[in-house]
């Protein structure tokens, strides 16, 4: 069954909601999972993550079928809304994870350079070298990088101090760290 009519979709969701009907769920799953996967690949860019979106979406359809109200819209609209919300959540997690990794990426570069120094020499060299690179950043990024990494302040504290949203602080930090990484990699030449 390639296409499901709007009425058939509503009927299948009602069967899932009222009777926990696995065969109705199988039909819904077979119909919608390829569409959810394609959407996931478009926005999440990885097969494994797209398949996770399929699983999460279809599990939520199974668990929440009783919340579907056919008088308010089509079943496909309800399922795609679940899918989009889950996709946004996954994208937010990916972005947050990426931001956390930028600073982690800098330290191996420094460690390579400082391997021949004693711990005390390495710390002094690291601080001096890092300050030189930070000074080359645009002023807004300099302030954020210094406050968060050198003064150990939280994103929220820096946002409050500067009177800007936390998202702006995170963006400035991400851009600053990307530039620092680029400078460090290029200075090895």
GROMACS .gro file of C-alpha atoms in nm:
model
  189
    1UNK     CA    1   0.000   0.000   0.000
    2UNK     CA    2   0.189   0.304  -0.131
    3UNK     CA    3  -0.041   0.589  -0.039
    4UNK     CA    4  -0.274   0.603   0.257
    5UNK     CA    5  -0.584   0.815   0.238
    6UNK     CA    6  -0.635   1.079   0.504
    7UNK     CA    7  -0.926   0.880   0.643
    8UNK     CA    8  -0.724   0.557   0.651
    9UNK     CA    9  -0.442   0.733   0.839
   10UNK     CA   10  -0.692   0.859   1.099
   11UNK     CA   11  -0.841   0.512   1.131
   12UNK     CA   12  -0.499   0.352   1.180
   13UNK     CA   13  -0.403   0.604   1.449
   14UNK     CA   14  -0.736   0.544   1.623
   15UNK     CA   15  -0.664   0.169   1.623
   16UNK     CA   16  -0.322   0.233   1.773
   17UNK     CA   17  -0.465   0.467   2.037
   18UNK     CA   18  -0.762   0.252   2.137
   19UNK     CA   19  -0.639  -0.103   2.086
   20UNK     CA   20  -0.258  -0.076   2.071
   21UNK     CA   21  -0.297  -0.245   1.732
   22UNK     CA   22   0.047  -0.350   1.610
   23UNK     CA   23  -0.063  -0.419   1.254
   24UNK     CA   24  -0.202  -0.064   1.224
   25UNK     CA   25   0.124   0.068   1.361
   26UNK     CA   26   0.319  -0.141   1.110
   27UNK     CA   27   0.125   0.022   0.825
   28UNK     CA   28   0.183   0.372   0.967
   29UNK     CA   29   0.551   0.290   1.023
   30UNK     CA   30   0.599   0.155   0.670
   31UNK     CA   31   0.430   0.458   0.520
   32UNK     CA   32   0.595   0.735   0.721
   33UNK     CA   33   0.941   0.604   0.813
   34UNK     CA   34   1.095   0.654   0.465
   35UNK     CA   35   0.966   1.013   0.460
   36UNK     CA   36   1.100   1.081   0.810
   37UNK     CA   37   1.437   0.930   0.712
   38UNK     CA   38   1.466   1.155   0.405
   39UNK     CA   39   1.382   1.460   0.617
   40UNK     CA   40   1.639   1.350   0.873
   41UNK     CA   41   1.910   1.306   0.611
   42UNK     CA   42   1.837   1.651   0.471
   43UNK     CA   43   1.871   1.830   0.805
   44UNK     CA   44   2.083   1.601   1.024
   45UNK     CA   45   2.327   1.499   0.746
   46UNK     CA   46   2.406   1.151   0.884
   47UNK     CA   47   2.235   0.821   0.814
   48UNK     CA   48   2.262   0.697   1.173
   49UNK     CA   49   2.115   1.017   1.315
   50UNK     CA   50   1.839   1.017   1.052
   51UNK     CA   51   1.751   0.661   1.154
   52UNK     CA   52   1.747   0.771   1.518
   53UNK     CA   53   1.496   1.040   1.415
   54UNK     CA   54   1.281   0.771   1.250
   55UNK     CA   55   1.288   0.556   1.564
   56UNK     CA   56   1.219   0.846   1.802
   57UNK     CA   57   0.937   0.980   1.585
   58UNK     CA   58   0.766   0.646   1.544
   59UNK     CA   59   0.804   0.558   1.914
   60UNK     CA   60   0.638   0.886   2.003
   61UNK     CA   61   0.356   0.814   1.752
   62UNK     CA   62   0.304   0.476   1.923
   63UNK     CA   63   0.308   0.621   2.275
   64UNK     CA   64   0.109   0.938   2.202
   65UNK     CA   65  -0.146   0.814   1.947
   66UNK     CA   66  -0.422   0.880   2.201
   67UNK     CA   67  -0.342   1.253   2.179
   68UNK     CA   68  -0.414   1.274   1.806
   69UNK     CA   69  -0.738   1.459   1.733
   70UNK     CA   70  -0.857   1.395   1.379
   71UNK     CA   71  -1.098   1.689   1.397
   72UNK     CA   72  -0.805   1.931   1.426
   73UNK     CA   73  -0.601   1.812   1.129
   74UNK     CA   74  -0.456   1.530   0.927
   75UNK     CA   75  -0.258   1.245   1.080
   76UNK     CA   76   0.033   1.326   0.851
   77UNK     CA   77   0.046   1.683   0.986
   78UNK     CA   78   0.049   1.551   1.342
   79UNK     CA   79   0.325   1.298   1.267
   80UNK     CA   80   0.537   1.551   1.076
   81UNK     CA   81   0.503   1.798   1.364
   82UNK     CA   82   0.639   1.533   1.601
   83UNK     CA   83   0.921   1.467   1.354
   84UNK     CA   84   1.014   1.836   1.315
   85UNK     CA   85   1.015   1.898   1.690
   86UNK     CA   86   1.239   1.597   1.750
   87UNK     CA   87   1.467   1.705   1.465
   88UNK     CA   88   1.503   2.055   1.615
   89UNK     CA   89   1.591   1.899   1.951
   90UNK     CA   90   1.853   1.679   1.785
   91UNK     CA   91   2.001   1.975   1.598
   92UNK     CA   92   2.022   2.175   1.922
   93UNK     CA   93   2.204   1.886   2.091
   94UNK     CA   94   2.446   1.857   1.798
   95UNK     CA   95   2.519   2.231   1.806
   96UNK     CA   96   2.570   2.229   2.181
   97UNK     CA   97   2.804   1.932   2.152
   98UNK     CA   98   2.999   2.103   1.874
   99UNK     CA   99   3.045   2.417   2.085
  100UNK     CA  100   3.176   2.207   2.374
  101UNK     CA  101   3.429   2.041   2.144
  102UNK     CA  102   3.586   2.360   2.001
  103UNK     CA  103   3.786   2.431   2.314
  104UNK     CA  104   3.880   2.064   2.352
  105UNK     CA  105   4.029   2.075   2.001
  106UNK     CA  106   4.279   2.348   2.096
  107UNK     CA  107   4.461   2.168   2.375
  108UNK     CA  108   4.618   1.884   2.172
  109UNK     CA  109   4.779   2.147   1.947
  110UNK     CA  110   4.931   2.320   2.251
  111UNK     CA  111   5.038   1.991   2.407
  112UNK     CA  112   5.238   1.898   2.095
  113UNK     CA  113   5.423   2.229   2.110
  114UNK     CA  114   5.493   2.205   2.483
  115UNK     CA  115   5.594   1.839   2.503
  116UNK     CA  116   5.964   1.921   2.549
  117UNK     CA  117   5.905   2.169   2.836
  118UNK     CA  118   5.874   2.101   3.209
  119UNK     CA  119   5.523   2.148   3.353
  120UNK     CA  120   5.614   2.491   3.493
  121UNK     CA  121   5.772   2.608   3.167
  122UNK     CA  122   5.482   2.465   2.969
  123UNK     CA  123   5.223   2.654   3.174
  124UNK     CA  124   5.408   2.985   3.138
  125UNK     CA  125   5.463   2.930   2.765
  126UNK     CA  126   5.103   2.825   2.716
  127UNK     CA  127   4.968   3.134   2.891
  128UNK     CA  128   5.196   3.371   2.699
  129UNK     CA  129   5.132   3.209   2.362
  130UNK     CA  130   4.757   3.189   2.418
  131UNK     CA  131   4.739   3.558   2.514
  132UNK     CA  132   4.925   3.656   2.196
  133UNK     CA  133   4.671   3.467   1.984
  134UNK     CA  134   4.370   3.593   2.181
  135UNK     CA  135   4.487   3.953   2.125
  136UNK     CA  136   4.450   3.901   1.748
  137UNK     CA  137   4.077   3.827   1.778
  138UNK     CA  138   3.812   4.095   1.724
  139UNK     CA  139   3.740   4.284   2.048
  140UNK     CA  140   3.401   4.119   2.116
  141UNK     CA  141   3.549   3.769   2.079
  142UNK     CA  142   3.857   3.861   2.286
  143UNK     CA  143   3.644   3.970   2.578
  144UNK     CA  144   3.436   3.652   2.572
  145UNK     CA  145   3.732   3.413   2.536
  146UNK     CA  146   3.927   3.589   2.813
  147UNK     CA  147   3.633   3.600   3.053
  148UNK     CA  148   3.533   3.236   3.002
  149UNK     CA  149   3.874   3.068   2.971
  150UNK     CA  150   4.110   3.292   3.162
  151UNK     CA  151   3.874   3.427   3.429
  152UNK     CA  152   3.669   3.106   3.456
  153UNK     CA  153   3.333   3.284   3.427
  154UNK     CA  154   3.011   3.120   3.309
  155UNK     CA  155   2.839   3.205   2.981
  156UNK     CA  156   2.551   3.357   3.177
  157UNK     CA  157   2.781   3.577   3.388
  158UNK     CA  158   2.950   3.713   3.076
  159UNK     CA  159   2.614   3.769   2.906
  160UNK     CA  160   2.491   3.962   3.210
  161UNK     CA  161   2.813   4.166   3.226
  162UNK     CA  162   2.795   4.261   2.858
  163UNK     CA  163   2.416   4.296   2.844
  164UNK     CA  164   2.375   4.053   2.555
  165UNK     CA  165   2.192   3.720   2.520
  166UNK     CA  166   2.371   3.397   2.616
  167UNK     CA  167   2.339   3.282   2.254
  168UNK     CA  168   2.548   3.580   2.145
  169UNK     CA  169   2.816   3.486   2.397
  170UNK     CA  170   2.820   3.128   2.270
  171UNK     CA  171   2.845   3.247   1.908
  172UNK     CA  172   3.133   3.484   1.988
  173UNK     CA  173   3.309   3.209   2.181
  174UNK     CA  174   3.263   2.956   1.901
  175UNK     CA  175   3.391   3.200   1.637
  176UNK     CA  176   3.684   3.303   1.856
  177UNK     CA  177   3.784   2.944   1.924
  178UNK     CA  178   3.758   2.859   1.554
  179UNK     CA  179   3.991   3.148   1.471
  180UNK     CA  180   4.234   3.048   1.747
  181UNK     CA  181   4.244   2.693   1.618
  182UNK     CA  182   4.311   2.816   1.265
  183UNK     CA  183   4.592   3.042   1.384
  184UNK     CA  184   4.751   2.765   1.587
  185UNK     CA  185   4.736   2.517   1.301
  186UNK     CA  186   4.880   2.771   1.056
  187UNK     CA  187   5.161   2.876   1.290
  188UNK     CA  188   5.299   2.520   1.282
  189UNK     CA  189   5.413   2.576   0.924
   0.00000   0.00000   0.00000
